[in-house]
Amino acid sequence: MTSKIEALAESVKADYSLISDPVNIFYFTGVHLNPHERLLLLVVDNKTLETAMIFPALDGETVRANTKLTTYLPHDDKDDAFQYVFDTIAENKTIAVEGEHLIYSRYLRLIEKYAPENISTLDNEVNYLRGKKNEHDKAEIQRAVEMTERALEDLKTITVEGKTEMEISDFLVKQFKSYGAAGPSFGPSVLAGKKSAMPHGDTGTDVIKRGDFLLIDFGVVSDTGYVSDMTRTFIVGEATAEQEKIYKTVLISNLEGIKASQKGTVMGDIDRTSRAVIEEAGYGEYFMHRIGHGLGLDVHEAPSVHGGNTDKLEAGHVITIEPGIYIPEIGGVRIEDMLYIDEDTTYNFNSFPKDFESMIIK
């Protein structure tokens, strides 16, 4: 925890940092709580590195067992928990808050005591820190990926034709929980036939038929709080010539995006490299999202790998590469892998096959 708090304190240009997002509190302290409507705040003195946590008293045992803080400030439902902020931070101090998370009613409480011009945001600083993973993070993410891929491998042992999208989704959840996952990081999104052309379609009761594209996008949350996110697109029974062309185009785009993902590469260039493959094949209008995003403790976190991002990949970034082609009258294909950017190489967390022949299932 100390190194993360030190990095935060060094990067934030305010006297105090207030962290309110439970995932960020977990990142900085190791304590994972769901406070519901109750106040949960990590207060960091950026000069002394002293830390205080304001938390529901009913979570006291969890907090004390999982982190070492300077001050513990539990509150009951009858308490005005915000008084702890006022008692901890003098009125003339500057404060940095999570502008993307702190709700407006709590901002109004802050300006009861602190001048608005003394309140700034620290979202960029936190996002940057969260975006840089170490070897421990890498190993934990790999565990999450392995649980995901084992569940997907099990799918090949059953017949999907005739089952509904929801039945396949339920099967995957059952399997990855049996391998130790705490639950899904999202979805699973299981889309068959023409529905696979909907990048964020809803898994439903549609029956999977022979000749369908079957797009499966899902991930898990591991027992240590790390997530995975992968997509594979299958073809049920046999593929048409056009389905094969679409699939192989996306596969080449995926491989070119991975090849381009090296330390020091401008992230917009990665998007353009992958997108060019699809555009040259004549499917450019059917690829309508960015090439990838960061992930770690959340499914979507920094960095964002899109055409307008002029930032460069740095060692420690974990990103997805997930090109797709989505044609409403035919269906869609997306292939998504997770990468770790190292000093002199790029590591692919995924080993699940993606060659065209391996994607034909019964």
XYZ file of C-alpha atoms in Angstrom:
362
model
C 0.000 0.000 0.000
C 2.753 2.467 0.944
C 4.264 2.724 -2.528
C 0.880 3.368 -4.108
C 0.025 6.045 -1.544
C 3.439 7.645 -2.093
C 2.918 7.658 -5.866
C -0.503 9.253 -5.426
C 0.810 11.901 -3.040
C 3.667 12.785 -5.386
C 1.381 13.195 -8.382
C -1.493 15.162 -6.823
C -1.049 18.930 -6.468
C -3.194 19.386 -3.378
C -2.753 19.081 0.356
C -5.167 16.172 0.674
C -6.581 13.446 -1.571
C -10.101 12.100 -1.069
C -10.725 8.677 -2.657
C -14.383 7.631 -2.806
C -14.600 4.934 -5.495
C -14.602 1.532 -3.708
C -12.447 -0.029 -6.448
C -9.855 2.713 -6.068
C -9.963 2.323 -2.303
C -9.273 -1.382 -2.854
C -6.380 -0.468 -5.152
C -4.763 1.818 -2.587
C -5.542 -0.114 0.614
C -6.446 -3.737 -0.157
C -9.883 -3.312 1.437
C -12.809 -4.233 -0.799
C -16.121 -2.868 0.489
C -19.552 -2.116 -0.894
C -20.764 0.744 1.317
C -24.154 1.057 -0.435
C -25.488 4.509 0.486
C -23.119 4.950 3.428
C -20.024 7.135 3.284
C -16.733 5.466 2.403
C -13.692 7.729 1.998
C -9.950 7.307 2.055
C -8.269 10.533 3.175
C -4.569 10.939 2.337
C -2.404 13.727 3.683
C -0.163 14.263 0.678
C 2.533 15.910 2.767
C 2.850 13.449 5.666
C 1.410 10.344 3.933
C -0.910 9.815 6.895
C -4.045 7.922 5.927
C -7.524 7.870 7.388
C -10.521 5.844 6.308
C -14.101 6.860 6.980
C -16.196 3.707 6.734
C -19.414 2.077 7.987
C -18.849 0.657 11.449
C -20.391 -2.652 10.426
C -17.375 -3.175 8.117
C -14.841 -2.472 10.863
C -13.486 -6.017 11.135
C -12.911 -6.232 7.379
C -11.140 -2.871 7.266
C -8.802 -3.578 10.177
C -7.975 -7.076 8.964
C -6.994 -6.006 5.465
C -5.058 -2.769 5.738
C -2.811 -0.677 7.919
C -3.945 2.922 8.238
C -2.923 5.837 10.427
C -6.484 6.472 11.582
C -9.715 4.446 11.510
C -12.959 6.437 11.514
C -16.015 4.146 11.702
C -19.490 5.653 11.667
C -22.983 4.448 12.500
C -26.122 5.285 10.578
C -27.054 7.918 13.161
C -23.743 9.772 12.726
C -22.924 12.680 10.458
C -20.008 10.837 8.859
C -18.893 13.923 6.941
C -17.923 15.563 10.206
C -14.863 13.294 10.141
C -13.710 15.079 6.974
C -14.110 18.459 8.646
C -12.266 17.243 11.743
C -9.384 15.824 9.678
C -8.801 18.583 7.108
C -8.438 22.239 8.101
C -10.585 24.783 6.234
C -7.651 26.499 4.523
C -6.308 23.305 2.912
C -6.601 22.254 -0.744
C -8.370 19.006 -1.584
C -8.341 16.748 -4.665
C -11.408 14.541 -5.212
C -12.603 11.964 -7.723
C -14.721 14.162 -9.946
C -16.006 11.175 -11.901
C -17.268 9.477 -8.752
C -18.001 11.919 -5.915
C -21.748 12.523 -5.947
C -23.077 16.066 -6.014
C -24.686 15.976 -2.564
C -21.295 15.142 -1.048
C -19.626 17.900 -3.035
C -22.155 20.272 -1.460
C -21.058 19.043 1.963
C -17.429 19.775 1.057
C -18.128 23.365 0.085
C -19.739 23.953 3.473
C -16.167 24.191 4.814
C -13.809 24.438 1.829
C -13.699 27.084 -0.888
C -14.641 25.677 -4.326
C -11.411 27.078 -5.789
C -9.487 24.893 -3.300
C -11.158 21.708 -4.602
C -9.668 20.017 -7.678
C -9.869 16.570 -9.279
C -7.390 13.705 -9.240
C -9.036 11.364 -11.758
C -6.199 11.598 -14.273
C -3.571 10.862 -11.645
C -5.438 7.843 -10.282
C -6.225 6.512 -13.745
C -2.572 6.764 -14.720
C -1.447 4.868 -11.621
C -4.119 2.196 -12.098
C -3.028 1.818 -15.727
C 0.487 0.664 -14.789
C 0.567 -2.965 -13.642
C 3.434 -4.832 -11.984
C 4.440 -8.498 -12.046
C 2.024 -9.319 -9.216
C -0.839 -7.762 -11.153
C 0.251 -9.626 -14.279
C 0.178 -12.979 -12.478
C -3.234 -12.291 -10.958
C -4.702 -11.242 -14.305
C -3.285 -14.416 -15.868
C -5.160 -16.470 -13.257
C -8.400 -14.747 -14.204
C -7.762 -15.378 -17.894
C -7.058 -19.052 -17.281
C -10.377 -19.524 -15.486
C -12.125 -17.858 -18.410
C -10.424 -19.953 -21.047
C -11.022 -23.220 -19.211
C -14.744 -22.470 -19.190
C -14.700 -21.665 -22.907
C -12.757 -24.846 -23.640
C -15.511 -26.790 -21.883
C -17.994 -25.330 -24.359
C -16.384 -27.446 -27.069
C -17.425 -30.608 -25.236
C -21.148 -29.925 -25.647
C -23.485 -29.368 -28.579
C -24.488 -25.712 -28.813
C -26.892 -26.101 -31.756
C -30.448 -26.076 -30.452
C -29.576 -24.397 -27.167
C -30.474 -20.808 -26.341
C -27.995 -17.981 -25.851
C -28.926 -17.879 -22.168
C -28.304 -21.587 -21.727
C -24.777 -21.128 -23.074
C -24.254 -18.108 -20.821
C -25.417 -20.076 -17.774
C -23.139 -22.966 -18.740
C -20.095 -20.693 -18.894
C -20.883 -19.121 -15.508
C -21.258 -22.539 -13.912
C -17.957 -23.697 -15.376
C -15.802 -20.714 -14.446
C -17.201 -20.633 -10.926
C -16.179 -24.274 -10.614
C -12.628 -23.163 -11.438
C -12.549 -20.627 -8.612
C -13.906 -17.418 -10.130
C -15.953 -15.223 -7.792
C -18.316 -14.335 -10.616
C -18.530 -12.689 -14.032
C -16.790 -9.392 -14.673
C -19.689 -8.775 -17.083
C -22.107 -10.836 -19.143
C -21.435 -13.373 -20.434
C -22.597 -11.861 -23.715
C -23.673 -14.711 -25.983
C -25.038 -13.587 -29.346
C -26.126 -15.929 -32.138
C -26.860 -15.403 -35.814
C -27.725 -11.878 -36.873
C -27.675 -10.735 -33.232
C -23.898 -11.186 -33.267
C -23.813 -8.000 -35.381
C -24.816 -6.045 -32.248
C -21.542 -5.230 -30.433
C -23.405 -4.783 -27.133
C -26.428 -6.972 -27.773
C -28.373 -8.641 -24.969
C -28.138 -12.372 -24.341
C -31.612 -13.822 -24.681
C -33.719 -16.822 -25.594
C -32.748 -16.984 -29.276
C -32.005 -20.559 -30.325
C -28.583 -21.230 -31.827
C -28.827 -22.667 -35.334
C -26.488 -24.404 -37.733
C -24.589 -21.841 -39.793
C -24.786 -19.141 -37.117
C -21.958 -16.959 -35.980
C -21.821 -17.409 -32.198
C -20.079 -14.431 -30.586
C -19.108 -14.933 -26.938
C -17.672 -11.988 -24.997
C -17.137 -12.522 -21.280
C -14.768 -12.436 -18.364
C -14.471 -13.303 -14.716
C -13.655 -11.643 -11.430
C -11.064 -13.731 -9.630
C -11.069 -14.442 -5.910
C -8.475 -11.668 -5.543
C -10.498 -9.048 -7.419
C -8.777 -9.085 -10.829
C -10.761 -9.337 -14.046
C -10.539 -10.831 -17.509
C -12.231 -9.876 -20.772
C -12.025 -11.968 -23.935
C -14.054 -12.597 -27.063
C -14.136 -15.521 -29.432
C -16.533 -15.958 -32.336
C -17.499 -19.476 -33.373
C -19.302 -20.787 -36.432
C -21.861 -23.501 -35.750
C -21.590 -26.520 -38.019
C -20.173 -24.995 -41.186
C -19.325 -21.582 -42.596
C -20.185 -19.879 -45.854
C -17.424 -18.421 -47.983
C -18.386 -14.920 -46.832
C -18.370 -15.906 -43.177
C -14.883 -17.320 -43.649
C -13.711 -14.113 -45.332
C -15.159 -11.951 -42.557
C -13.637 -14.101 -39.853
C -10.183 -14.229 -41.407
C -10.208 -10.470 -41.971
C -10.903 -9.864 -38.282
C -8.230 -12.372 -37.322
C -5.601 -10.601 -39.430
C -6.692 -7.282 -37.906
C -6.336 -8.766 -34.421
C -2.862 -10.129 -35.181
C -1.686 -6.858 -36.719
C -2.977 -4.938 -33.713
C -1.103 -7.228 -31.365
C 2.078 -6.882 -33.432
C 1.774 -3.086 -33.266
C 1.265 -3.076 -29.497
C 4.778 -2.438 -28.233
C 6.176 -0.086 -25.612
C 6.521 3.403 -27.100
C 3.891 2.966 -29.812
C 1.338 5.769 -30.106
C -1.994 4.224 -29.146
C -3.816 5.882 -32.025
C -1.430 4.115 -34.407
C -2.452 0.729 -33.009
C -6.094 1.498 -33.768
C -5.228 2.679 -37.263
C -3.092 -0.384 -37.964
C -5.879 -2.807 -37.061
C -8.573 -0.722 -38.715
C -6.642 -0.504 -41.992
C -6.889 -4.292 -42.441
C -10.667 -4.180 -42.179
C -10.974 -1.104 -44.379
C -8.795 -2.606 -47.112
C -11.005 -5.710 -47.134
C -14.037 -3.485 -47.779
C -15.615 -3.767 -44.332
C -14.566 -0.421 -42.850
C -18.101 0.843 -42.253
C -18.856 -2.252 -40.188
C -16.151 -1.621 -37.565
C -17.523 1.097 -35.308
C -15.675 0.948 -31.989
C -12.155 1.517 -30.669
C -9.574 -1.228 -30.934
C -9.097 -1.684 -27.208
C -9.020 -0.534 -23.603
C -7.171 -1.082 -20.371
C -8.315 -3.423 -17.623
C -7.165 -4.865 -14.326
C -9.462 -4.391 -11.325
C -12.188 -3.038 -13.625
C -13.124 -4.289 -17.077
C -12.666 -0.788 -18.495
C -9.855 1.372 -17.177
C -6.940 3.366 -18.549
C -5.585 3.504 -21.166
C -8.114 3.881 -23.981
C -6.699 2.603 -27.268
C -8.473 4.651 -29.935
C -7.536 6.583 -33.041
C -7.423 9.944 -31.298
C -5.147 8.925 -28.436
C -1.675 10.413 -28.920
C -0.270 8.879 -25.730
C 2.281 6.088 -26.021
C 2.056 2.609 -24.594
C 4.151 2.256 -21.457
C 5.600 -0.764 -19.717
C 2.979 -2.103 -17.327
C -0.046 -1.286 -19.455
C -2.587 -4.066 -19.870
C -4.811 -3.601 -22.903
C -7.239 -5.470 -25.113
C -7.047 -5.773 -28.880
C -10.547 -6.479 -30.151
C -11.340 -5.634 -33.778
C -14.725 -6.578 -35.179
C -16.923 -6.598 -38.250
C -20.679 -6.344 -37.710
C -22.971 -6.750 -40.721
C -26.666 -6.657 -39.708
C -27.941 -9.057 -42.380
C -25.143 -11.596 -41.797
C -23.860 -11.321 -38.241
C -20.709 -10.209 -36.517
C -17.225 -11.352 -35.607
C -15.012 -9.989 -32.833
C -11.735 -11.485 -31.621
C -10.343 -10.102 -28.381
C -7.065 -10.805 -26.620
C -5.502 -9.252 -23.519
C -1.904 -8.000 -23.638
C 0.719 -6.993 -21.072
C 3.222 -4.416 -22.313
C 6.706 -5.146 -20.998
C 9.963 -3.249 -21.406
C 11.125 -5.181 -24.450
C 8.278 -7.486 -25.413
C 4.499 -7.873 -25.412
C 2.886 -10.750 -23.543
C -0.446 -12.224 -24.651
C -2.466 -13.529 -21.706
C -4.670 -15.562 -24.045
C -3.790 -18.970 -25.430
C -7.288 -20.040 -26.525
C -7.198 -20.864 -30.268
C -8.533 -18.340 -32.752
C -7.560 -19.817 -36.124
C -10.551 -20.268 -38.410
C -10.590 -24.083 -38.302
C -10.683 -24.128 -34.496
C -13.775 -21.923 -34.457
C -16.085 -24.501 -36.070
C -18.162 -26.135 -33.358
C -21.176 -28.410 -33.283
